[in-house]
Amino acid sequence: MHRLRHATYDDISAVLAVLNSAVAWLHQRGSDQWGGIPWHADELLPDLHTGSLYLAETVDRIPIATMSLNDTPDEDFWTPDDDPHAALYLRHLAVDRRAAGHGIGAWMLHQATRRAADDRKNWLRLDAWKTNARLHTYYLDHGFEHVRTVDVSGRNSGALFQRPTAVRPAVTVTPARTEASPPLRIHGADQRKQD
Ligand SMILES: CC(C)(COP(=O)(O)OP(=O)(O)OC[C@H]1O[C@@H](n2cnc3c(N)ncnc32)[C@H](O)[C@@H]1OP(=O)(O)O)[C@@H](O)C(=O)NCCC(=O)NCCS
């Protein structure tokens, strides 16, 4: 079975490989999500320092997924009316493309929800790319409700979703291929679009 743990400095390149496999995949699909820009280590350090960065591995310690999870709401999106401290906030969820399509995303959502419940939070929340309807459907299919979509200048994310921690859908993970990563082929865009 897979295991999820806090990432350490030694895991930075593994986390980057997972995230950048998703960047390349999104770009190859013609999606503008994440702007086709590879993630850099510096972007991970704040979450690493606060213990918010997670890495999932197979029993053979092959990295398969990552996310960050903490109790810090993005104030561009979540307001006092949302009772922002009643949630954990999930960001930068990605499954390595070698391992995609086997339920690992659902397992990560389950793990995040369980941690939120353990922290006595009522909700697991996230903000998703505003224009990515397929991604929104993914979250709706996994027990999230669409709270609202927020337009903030300079932010491409802002479709807000939440799932109650009291309900944790059953998760089935099927065996995934975990051999060498596909090559990263992405163009150089000007800058990453946020989130
Ligand atoms: C979301 C994710 C973690 C789910 O991983 P998984 O459990 O292995 O599931 P899959 O990758 O097979 O995705 C499930 C379906 O959602 C679709 N999907 C997932 N992320 C998507 C995205 N960002 N844009 C468009 N479609 C997406 C997949 O194409 C797949 O659709 P299909 O069944 O029609 O082929 C993974 O797809 C991923 O890393 N996506 C890219 C990064 C991302 O968007 N993260 C979420 C940020 S809020």
PDB file of C-alpha atoms and ligand atoms in Angstrom:
ATOM      1  CA  MET A   1       0.000   0.000   0.000  1.00  0.00           C
ATOM      2  CA  HIS A   2       1.052   3.580  -0.461  1.00  0.00           C
ATOM      3  CA  ARG A   3       2.128   5.839   2.341  1.00  0.00           C
ATOM      4  CA  LEU A   4       1.914   9.575   2.763  1.00  0.00           C
ATOM      5  CA  ARG A   5       4.442  11.528   4.773  1.00  0.00           C
ATOM      6  CA  HIS A   6       5.733  15.031   5.279  1.00  0.00           C
ATOM      7  CA  ALA A   7       8.296  15.920   2.629  1.00  0.00           C
ATOM      8  CA  THR A   8      11.851  16.795   3.678  1.00  0.00           C
ATOM      9  CA  TYR A   9      14.595  18.728   1.915  1.00  0.00           C
ATOM     10  CA  ASP A  10      15.797  15.449   0.439  1.00  0.00           C
ATOM     11  CA  ASP A  11      12.428  15.008  -1.241  1.00  0.00           C
ATOM     12  CA  ILE A  12      12.401  18.291  -3.149  1.00  0.00           C
ATOM     13  CA  SER A  13      13.503  16.790  -6.451  1.00  0.00           C
ATOM     14  CA  ALA A  14      10.942  13.987  -6.114  1.00  0.00           C
ATOM     15  CA  VAL A  15       8.151  16.468  -5.405  1.00  0.00           C
ATOM     16  CA  LEU A  16       9.267  18.580  -8.358  1.00  0.00           C
ATOM     17  CA  ALA A  17       9.273  15.532 -10.624  1.00  0.00           C
ATOM     18  CA  VAL A  18       5.678  14.725  -9.677  1.00  0.00           C
ATOM     19  CA  LEU A  19       4.486  18.307 -10.102  1.00  0.00           C
ATOM     20  CA  ASN A  20       6.343  18.765 -13.363  1.00  0.00           C
ATOM     21  CA  SER A  21       4.972  15.559 -14.817  1.00  0.00           C
ATOM     22  CA  ALA A  22       1.560  17.152 -14.263  1.00  0.00           C
ATOM     23  CA  VAL A  23       2.727  20.437 -15.827  1.00  0.00           C
ATOM     24  CA  ALA A  24       3.931  18.593 -18.927  1.00  0.00           C
ATOM     25  CA  TRP A  25       0.732  16.558 -19.130  1.00  0.00           C
ATOM     26  CA  LEU A  26      -1.463  19.623 -18.831  1.00  0.00           C
ATOM     27  CA  HIS A  27       0.543  21.425 -21.467  1.00  0.00           C
ATOM     28  CA  GLN A  28       0.415  18.467 -23.836  1.00  0.00           C
ATOM     29  CA  ARG A  29      -3.372  18.423 -23.442  1.00  0.00           C
ATOM     30  CA  GLY A  30      -3.548  22.071 -24.469  1.00  0.00           C
ATOM     31  CA  SER A  31      -4.596  23.177 -21.001  1.00  0.00           C
ATOM     32  CA  ASP A  32      -3.505  26.597 -19.777  1.00  0.00           C
ATOM     33  CA  GLN A  33      -3.579  25.388 -16.181  1.00  0.00           C
ATOM     34  CA  TRP A  34      -0.282  26.093 -14.396  1.00  0.00           C
ATOM     35  CA  GLY A  35       0.946  27.972 -17.494  1.00  0.00           C
ATOM     36  CA  GLY A  36       3.287  25.267 -18.790  1.00  0.00           C
ATOM     37  CA  ILE A  37       6.012  26.462 -16.417  1.00  0.00           C
ATOM     38  CA  PRO A  38       8.054  23.902 -14.472  1.00  0.00           C
ATOM     39  CA  TRP A  39       7.901  24.262 -10.718  1.00  0.00           C
ATOM     40  CA  HIS A  40      11.066  25.343  -8.962  1.00  0.00           C
ATOM     41  CA  ALA A  41      12.368  24.336  -5.563  1.00  0.00           C
ATOM     42  CA  ASP A  42      12.009  27.868  -4.197  1.00  0.00           C
ATOM     43  CA  GLU A  43       8.251  27.666  -4.641  1.00  0.00           C
ATOM     44  CA  LEU A  44       8.081  24.617  -2.387  1.00  0.00           C
ATOM     45  CA  LEU A  45      10.177  25.934   0.468  1.00  0.00           C
ATOM     46  CA  PRO A  46       7.454  27.835   2.369  1.00  0.00           C
ATOM     47  CA  ASP A  47       5.292  24.695   2.557  1.00  0.00           C
ATOM     48  CA  LEU A  48       8.339  22.574   3.347  1.00  0.00           C
ATOM     49  CA  HIS A  49       9.305  24.840   6.233  1.00  0.00           C
ATOM     50  CA  THR A  50       5.831  24.753   7.746  1.00  0.00           C
ATOM     51  CA  GLY A  51       5.427  20.997   7.394  1.00  0.00           C
ATOM     52  CA  SER A  52       2.620  21.470   4.880  1.00  0.00           C
ATOM     53  CA  LEU A  53       4.265  19.663   1.976  1.00  0.00           C
ATOM     54  CA  TYR A  54       3.493  15.961   1.578  1.00  0.00           C
ATOM     55  CA  LEU A  55       4.890  13.193  -0.576  1.00  0.00           C
ATOM     56  CA  ALA A  56       3.164   9.888  -1.279  1.00  0.00           C
ATOM     57  CA  GLU A  57       5.229   6.840  -2.135  1.00  0.00           C
ATOM     58  CA  THR A  58       4.762   3.211  -3.019  1.00  0.00           C
ATOM     59  CA  VAL A  59       6.005   0.553  -0.624  1.00  0.00           C
ATOM     60  CA  ASP A  60       9.160   0.551  -2.750  1.00  0.00           C
ATOM     61  CA  ARG A  61       9.539   4.272  -1.979  1.00  0.00           C
ATOM     62  CA  ILE A  62       8.753   5.395  -5.506  1.00  0.00           C
ATOM     63  CA  PRO A  63       7.212   8.875  -5.374  1.00  0.00           C
ATOM     64  CA  ILE A  64       3.710   8.923  -6.833  1.00  0.00           C
ATOM     65  CA  ALA A  65       1.893  12.031  -5.606  1.00  0.00           C
ATOM     66  CA  THR A  66       2.222  15.266  -3.714  1.00  0.00           C
ATOM     67  CA  MET A  67       0.087  17.955  -2.116  1.00  0.00           C
ATOM     68  CA  SER A  68       0.305  20.718   0.398  1.00  0.00           C
ATOM     69  CA  LEU A  69      -2.149  20.933   3.240  1.00  0.00           C
ATOM     70  CA  ASN A  70      -2.489  23.488   6.006  1.00  0.00           C
ATOM     71  CA  ASP A  71      -4.931  25.638   7.924  1.00  0.00           C
ATOM     72  CA  THR A  72      -4.030  28.882   6.163  1.00  0.00           C
ATOM     73  CA  PRO A  73      -6.854  30.183   3.987  1.00  0.00           C
ATOM     74  CA  ASP A  74      -6.016  32.180   0.901  1.00  0.00           C
ATOM     75  CA  GLU A  75      -7.496  35.546   1.810  1.00  0.00           C
ATOM     76  CA  ASP A  76      -8.056  36.356  -1.857  1.00  0.00           C
ATOM     77  CA  PHE A  77     -10.674  33.637  -1.862  1.00  0.00           C
ATOM     78  CA  TRP A  78     -12.009  32.733   1.569  1.00  0.00           C
ATOM     79  CA  THR A  79     -13.752  35.362   3.654  1.00  0.00           C
ATOM     80  CA  PRO A  80     -14.737  35.616   7.323  1.00  0.00           C
ATOM     81  CA  ASP A  81     -18.241  34.515   6.313  1.00  0.00           C
ATOM     82  CA  ASP A  82     -16.760  31.166   5.256  1.00  0.00           C
ATOM     83  CA  ASP A  83     -15.601  30.459   8.810  1.00  0.00           C
ATOM     84  CA  PRO A  84     -12.121  30.025   7.340  1.00  0.00           C
ATOM     85  CA  HIS A  85     -10.646  28.347  10.405  1.00  0.00           C
ATOM     86  CA  ALA A  86     -13.113  25.497  10.113  1.00  0.00           C
ATOM     87  CA  ALA A  87     -11.108  23.946   7.266  1.00  0.00           C
ATOM     88  CA  LEU A  88      -7.807  22.610   6.059  1.00  0.00           C
ATOM     89  CA  TYR A  89      -6.744  23.923   2.656  1.00  0.00           C
ATOM     90  CA  LEU A  90      -5.396  21.635  -0.043  1.00  0.00           C
ATOM     91  CA  ARG A  91      -3.051  23.001  -2.707  1.00  0.00           C
ATOM     92  CA  HIS A  92      -0.790  21.706  -5.438  1.00  0.00           C
ATOM     93  CA  LEU A  93      -2.281  18.241  -5.552  1.00  0.00           C
ATOM     94  CA  ALA A  94      -0.670  16.166  -8.290  1.00  0.00           C
ATOM     95  CA  VAL A  95      -0.264  12.507  -9.155  1.00  0.00           C
ATOM     96  CA  ASP A  96       2.785  11.467 -11.138  1.00  0.00           C
ATOM     97  CA  ARG A  97       1.533  10.741 -14.634  1.00  0.00           C
ATOM     98  CA  ARG A  98       3.080   7.242 -14.509  1.00  0.00           C
ATOM     99  CA  ALA A  99       0.708   6.462 -11.676  1.00  0.00           C
ATOM    100  CA  ALA A 100      -2.371   8.411 -12.805  1.00  0.00           C
ATOM    101  CA  GLY A 101      -5.715   6.777 -13.420  1.00  0.00           C
ATOM    102  CA  HIS A 102      -5.487   4.323 -10.515  1.00  0.00           C
ATOM    103  CA  GLY A 103      -7.387   6.190  -7.835  1.00  0.00           C
ATOM    104  CA  ILE A 104      -4.372   7.766  -6.171  1.00  0.00           C
ATOM    105  CA  GLY A 105      -5.925  11.231  -6.438  1.00  0.00           C
ATOM    106  CA  ALA A 106      -8.978   9.982  -4.546  1.00  0.00           C
ATOM    107  CA  TRP A 107      -6.689   8.384  -1.971  1.00  0.00           C
ATOM    108  CA  MET A 108      -4.851  11.695  -1.520  1.00  0.00           C
ATOM    109  CA  LEU A 109      -8.192  13.457  -1.036  1.00  0.00           C
ATOM    110  CA  HIS A 110      -9.119  10.812   1.524  1.00  0.00           C
ATOM    111  CA  GLN A 111      -5.821  11.328   3.356  1.00  0.00           C
ATOM    112  CA  ALA A 112      -6.273  15.101   3.348  1.00  0.00           C
ATOM    113  CA  THR A 113      -9.843  14.777   4.587  1.00  0.00           C
ATOM    114  CA  ARG A 114      -8.779  12.422   7.355  1.00  0.00           C
ATOM    115  CA  ARG A 115      -6.114  14.885   8.505  1.00  0.00           C
ATOM    116  CA  ALA A 116      -8.673  17.693   8.473  1.00  0.00           C
ATOM    117  CA  ALA A 117     -11.041  15.573  10.570  1.00  0.00           C
ATOM    118  CA  ASP A 118      -8.215  14.737  12.967  1.00  0.00           C
ATOM    119  CA  ASP A 119      -7.647  18.492  13.333  1.00  0.00           C
ATOM    120  CA  ARG A 120     -11.353  18.875  14.184  1.00  0.00           C
ATOM    121  CA  LYS A 121     -12.035  20.784  10.984  1.00  0.00           C
ATOM    122  CA  ASN A 122     -15.402  20.584   9.302  1.00  0.00           C
ATOM    123  CA  TRP A 123     -14.148  20.996   5.764  1.00  0.00           C
ATOM    124  CA  LEU A 124     -11.439  20.158   3.305  1.00  0.00           C
ATOM    125  CA  ARG A 125     -11.231  23.105   0.915  1.00  0.00           C
ATOM    126  CA  LEU A 126      -9.383  23.977  -2.252  1.00  0.00           C
ATOM    127  CA  ASP A 127      -9.311  26.526  -5.014  1.00  0.00           C
ATOM    128  CA  ALA A 128      -9.136  25.202  -8.557  1.00  0.00           C
ATOM    129  CA  TRP A 129      -8.292  26.712 -11.918  1.00  0.00           C
ATOM    130  CA  LYS A 130     -11.353  28.778 -12.810  1.00  0.00           C
ATOM    131  CA  THR A 131     -11.741  27.748 -16.442  1.00  0.00           C
ATOM    132  CA  ASN A 132     -10.996  24.032 -16.097  1.00  0.00           C
ATOM    133  CA  ALA A 133     -14.471  22.491 -16.197  1.00  0.00           C
ATOM    134  CA  ARG A 134     -13.092  18.924 -16.352  1.00  0.00           C
ATOM    135  CA  LEU A 135     -11.169  19.479 -13.150  1.00  0.00           C
ATOM    136  CA  HIS A 136     -14.283  20.897 -11.483  1.00  0.00           C
ATOM    137  CA  THR A 137     -16.168  17.755 -12.489  1.00  0.00           C
ATOM    138  CA  TYR A 138     -13.395  15.654 -10.957  1.00  0.00           C
ATOM    139  CA  TYR A 139     -13.922  17.346  -7.589  1.00  0.00           C
ATOM    140  CA  LEU A 140     -17.717  17.183  -7.819  1.00  0.00           C
ATOM    141  CA  ASP A 141     -17.388  13.463  -8.561  1.00  0.00           C
ATOM    142  CA  HIS A 142     -15.310  13.111  -5.402  1.00  0.00           C
ATOM    143  CA  GLY A 143     -17.844  14.557  -2.997  1.00  0.00           C
ATOM    144  CA  PHE A 144     -16.959  18.236  -3.165  1.00  0.00           C
ATOM    145  CA  GLU A 145     -19.462  21.024  -3.531  1.00  0.00           C
ATOM    146  CA  HIS A 146     -18.772  24.135  -5.561  1.00  0.00           C
ATOM    147  CA  VAL A 147     -18.891  27.021  -3.098  1.00  0.00           C
ATOM    148  CA  ARG A 148     -18.481  29.844  -5.623  1.00  0.00           C
ATOM    149  CA  THR A 149     -16.043  31.130  -8.209  1.00  0.00           C
ATOM    150  CA  VAL A 150     -14.084  34.225  -7.282  1.00  0.00           C
ATOM    151  CA  ASP A 151     -12.496  36.538  -9.842  1.00  0.00           C
ATOM    152  CA  VAL A 152      -9.364  38.131  -8.471  1.00  0.00           C
ATOM    153  CA  SER A 153      -7.133  40.145 -10.772  1.00  0.00           C
ATOM    154  CA  GLY A 154      -3.996  38.189 -11.656  1.00  0.00           C
ATOM    155  CA  ARG A 155      -5.348  34.920 -10.261  1.00  0.00           C
ATOM    156  CA  ASN A 156      -6.371  32.101 -12.559  1.00  0.00           C
ATOM    157  CA  SER A 157      -7.449  29.994  -9.666  1.00  0.00           C
ATOM    158  CA  GLY A 158     -10.642  30.841  -7.798  1.00  0.00           C
ATOM    159  CA  ALA A 159     -13.178  28.056  -8.305  1.00  0.00           C
ATOM    160  CA  LEU A 160     -13.763  27.223  -4.649  1.00  0.00           C
ATOM    161  CA  PHE A 161     -14.694  23.715  -3.542  1.00  0.00           C
ATOM    162  CA  GLN A 162     -15.196  22.067  -0.184  1.00  0.00           C
ATOM    163  CA  ARG A 163     -15.926  18.582   1.106  1.00  0.00           C
ATOM    164  CA  PRO A 164     -17.228  17.825   4.591  1.00  0.00           C
ATOM    165  CA  THR A 165     -14.800  15.897   6.754  1.00  0.00           C
ATOM    166  CA  ALA A 166     -17.688  13.958   8.252  1.00  0.00           C
ATOM    167  CA  VAL A 167     -18.156  12.101   4.964  1.00  0.00           C
ATOM    168  CA  ARG A 168     -15.255  10.143   3.576  1.00  0.00           C
ATOM    169  CA  PRO A 169     -16.109   8.232   0.400  1.00  0.00           C
ATOM    170  CA  ALA A 170     -14.653   4.748   0.042  1.00  0.00           C
ATOM    171  CA  VAL A 171     -11.442   4.677  -1.975  1.00  0.00           C
ATOM    172  CA  THR A 172     -10.121   1.946  -4.232  1.00  0.00           C
ATOM    173  CA  VAL A 173      -6.554   2.174  -5.485  1.00  0.00           C
ATOM    174  CA  THR A 174      -5.492  -0.171  -8.262  1.00  0.00           C
ATOM    175  CA  PRO A 175      -1.854  -1.095  -9.004  1.00  0.00           C
ATOM    176  CA  ALA A 176      -0.036   1.583 -10.993  1.00  0.00           C
ATOM    177  CA  ARG A 177       2.982   1.445 -13.297  1.00  0.00           C
ATOM    178  CA  THR A 178       5.870   3.181 -11.625  1.00  0.00           C
ATOM    179  CA  GLU A 179       8.818   2.793 -13.961  1.00  0.00           C
ATOM    180  CA  ALA A 180      10.835   5.715 -15.278  1.00  0.00           C
ATOM    181  CA  SER A 181       9.172   9.091 -15.614  1.00  0.00           C
ATOM    182  CA  PRO A 182       8.172  10.284 -19.064  1.00  0.00           C
ATOM    183  CA  PRO A 183      10.448  13.010 -20.385  1.00  0.00           C
ATOM    184  CA  LEU A 184       9.437  16.524 -19.499  1.00  0.00           C
ATOM    185  CA  ARG A 185       8.663  18.428 -22.684  1.00  0.00           C
ATOM    186  CA  ILE A 186       7.269  21.837 -21.994  1.00  0.00           C
ATOM    187  CA  HIS A 187       7.726  25.153 -23.666  1.00  0.00           C
ATOM    188  CA  GLY A 188       8.956  28.326 -22.026  1.00  0.00           C
ATOM    189  CA  ALA A 189       6.101  30.641 -21.244  1.00  0.00           C
ATOM    190  CA  ASP A 190       6.620  34.010 -19.652  1.00  0.00           C
ATOM    191  CA  GLN A 191       5.658  33.118 -16.137  1.00  0.00           C
ATOM    192  CA  ARG A 192       3.611  30.628 -14.209  1.00  0.00           C
ATOM    193  CA  LYS A 193       0.012  31.545 -13.930  1.00  0.00           C
ATOM    194  CA  GLN A 194      -0.826  31.427 -10.283  1.00  0.00           C
ATOM    195  CA  ASP A 195      -2.002  28.193  -8.738  1.00  0.00           C
TER     196      ASP A 195
HETATM  197  C1  LIG B   1      -6.276  15.566 -10.216  1.00  0.00           C
HETATM  198  C2  LIG B   1      -5.320  14.364 -10.102  1.00  0.00           C
HETATM  199  C3  LIG B   1      -4.498  14.499  -8.819  1.00  0.00           C
HETATM  200  C4  LIG B   1      -6.157  13.076 -10.047  1.00  0.00           C
HETATM  201  O1  LIG B   1      -5.290  11.970 -10.184  1.00  0.00           O
HETATM  202  P1  LIG B   1      -5.838  10.470 -10.448  1.00  0.00           P
HETATM  203  O2  LIG B   1      -6.602  10.034  -9.281  1.00  0.00           O
HETATM  204  O3  LIG B   1      -4.690   9.631 -10.854  1.00  0.00           O
HETATM  205  O4  LIG B   1      -6.882  10.632 -11.631  1.00  0.00           O
HETATM  206  P2  LIG B   1      -6.635  10.951 -13.178  1.00  0.00           P
HETATM  207  O5  LIG B   1      -5.316  11.621 -13.399  1.00  0.00           O
HETATM  208  O6  LIG B   1      -6.929   9.735 -13.968  1.00  0.00           O
HETATM  209  O7  LIG B   1      -7.777  12.041 -13.402  1.00  0.00           O
HETATM  210  C5  LIG B   1      -9.156  11.683 -13.367  1.00  0.00           C
HETATM  211  C6  LIG B   1      -9.858  12.367 -14.512  1.00  0.00           C
HETATM  212  O8  LIG B   1      -9.779  13.780 -14.304  1.00  0.00           O
HETATM  213  C7  LIG B   1      -9.139  14.398 -15.404  1.00  0.00           C
HETATM  214  N1  LIG B   1      -8.289  15.467 -14.887  1.00  0.00           N
HETATM  215  C8  LIG B   1      -7.554  15.444 -13.750  1.00  0.00           C
HETATM  216  N2  LIG B   1      -6.928  16.616 -13.588  1.00  0.00           N
HETATM  217  C9  LIG B   1      -7.274  17.369 -14.644  1.00  0.00           C
HETATM  218  C10 LIG B   1      -6.944  18.674 -15.037  1.00  0.00           C
HETATM  219  N3  LIG B   1      -6.155  19.460 -14.282  1.00  0.00           N
HETATM  220  N4  LIG B   1      -7.457  19.149 -16.176  1.00  0.00           N
HETATM  221  C11 LIG B   1      -8.288  18.397 -16.924  1.00  0.00           C
HETATM  222  N5  LIG B   1      -8.651  17.140 -16.608  1.00  0.00           N
HETATM  223  C12 LIG B   1      -8.136  16.651 -15.468  1.00  0.00           C
HETATM  224  C13 LIG B   1      -8.310  13.290 -16.058  1.00  0.00           C
HETATM  225  O9  LIG B   1      -8.062  13.572 -17.419  1.00  0.00           O
HETATM  226  C14 LIG B   1      -9.219  12.100 -15.865  1.00  0.00           C
HETATM  227  O10 LIG B   1     -10.251  12.170 -16.818  1.00  0.00           O
HETATM  228  P3  LIG B   1     -10.700  10.878 -17.660  1.00  0.00           P
HETATM  229  O11 LIG B   1     -11.141   9.879 -16.633  1.00  0.00           O
HETATM  230  O12 LIG B   1     -11.776  11.412 -18.520  1.00  0.00           O
HETATM  231  O13 LIG B   1      -9.470  10.442 -18.378  1.00  0.00           O
HETATM  232  C15 LIG B   1      -4.354  14.282 -11.305  1.00  0.00           C
HETATM  233  O14 LIG B   1      -5.123  14.112 -12.495  1.00  0.00           O
HETATM  234  C16 LIG B   1      -3.458  15.452 -11.507  1.00  0.00           C
HETATM  235  O15 LIG B   1      -2.352  15.484 -10.985  1.00  0.00           O
HETATM  236  N6  LIG B   1      -3.906  16.446 -12.311  1.00  0.00           N
HETATM  237  C17 LIG B   1      -3.069  17.540 -12.731  1.00  0.00           C
HETATM  238  C18 LIG B   1      -2.799  18.491 -11.624  1.00  0.00           C
HETATM  239  C19 LIG B   1      -4.069  19.102 -11.076  1.00  0.00           C
HETATM  240  O16 LIG B   1      -4.914  19.587 -11.820  1.00  0.00           O
HETATM  241  N7  LIG B   1      -4.180  19.116  -9.727  1.00  0.00           N
HETATM  242  C20 LIG B   1      -5.314  19.706  -9.051  1.00  0.00           C
HETATM  243  C21 LIG B   1      -5.029  21.140  -8.727  1.00  0.00           C
HETATM  244  S1  LIG B   1      -6.442  21.908  -7.932  1.00  0.00           S
END
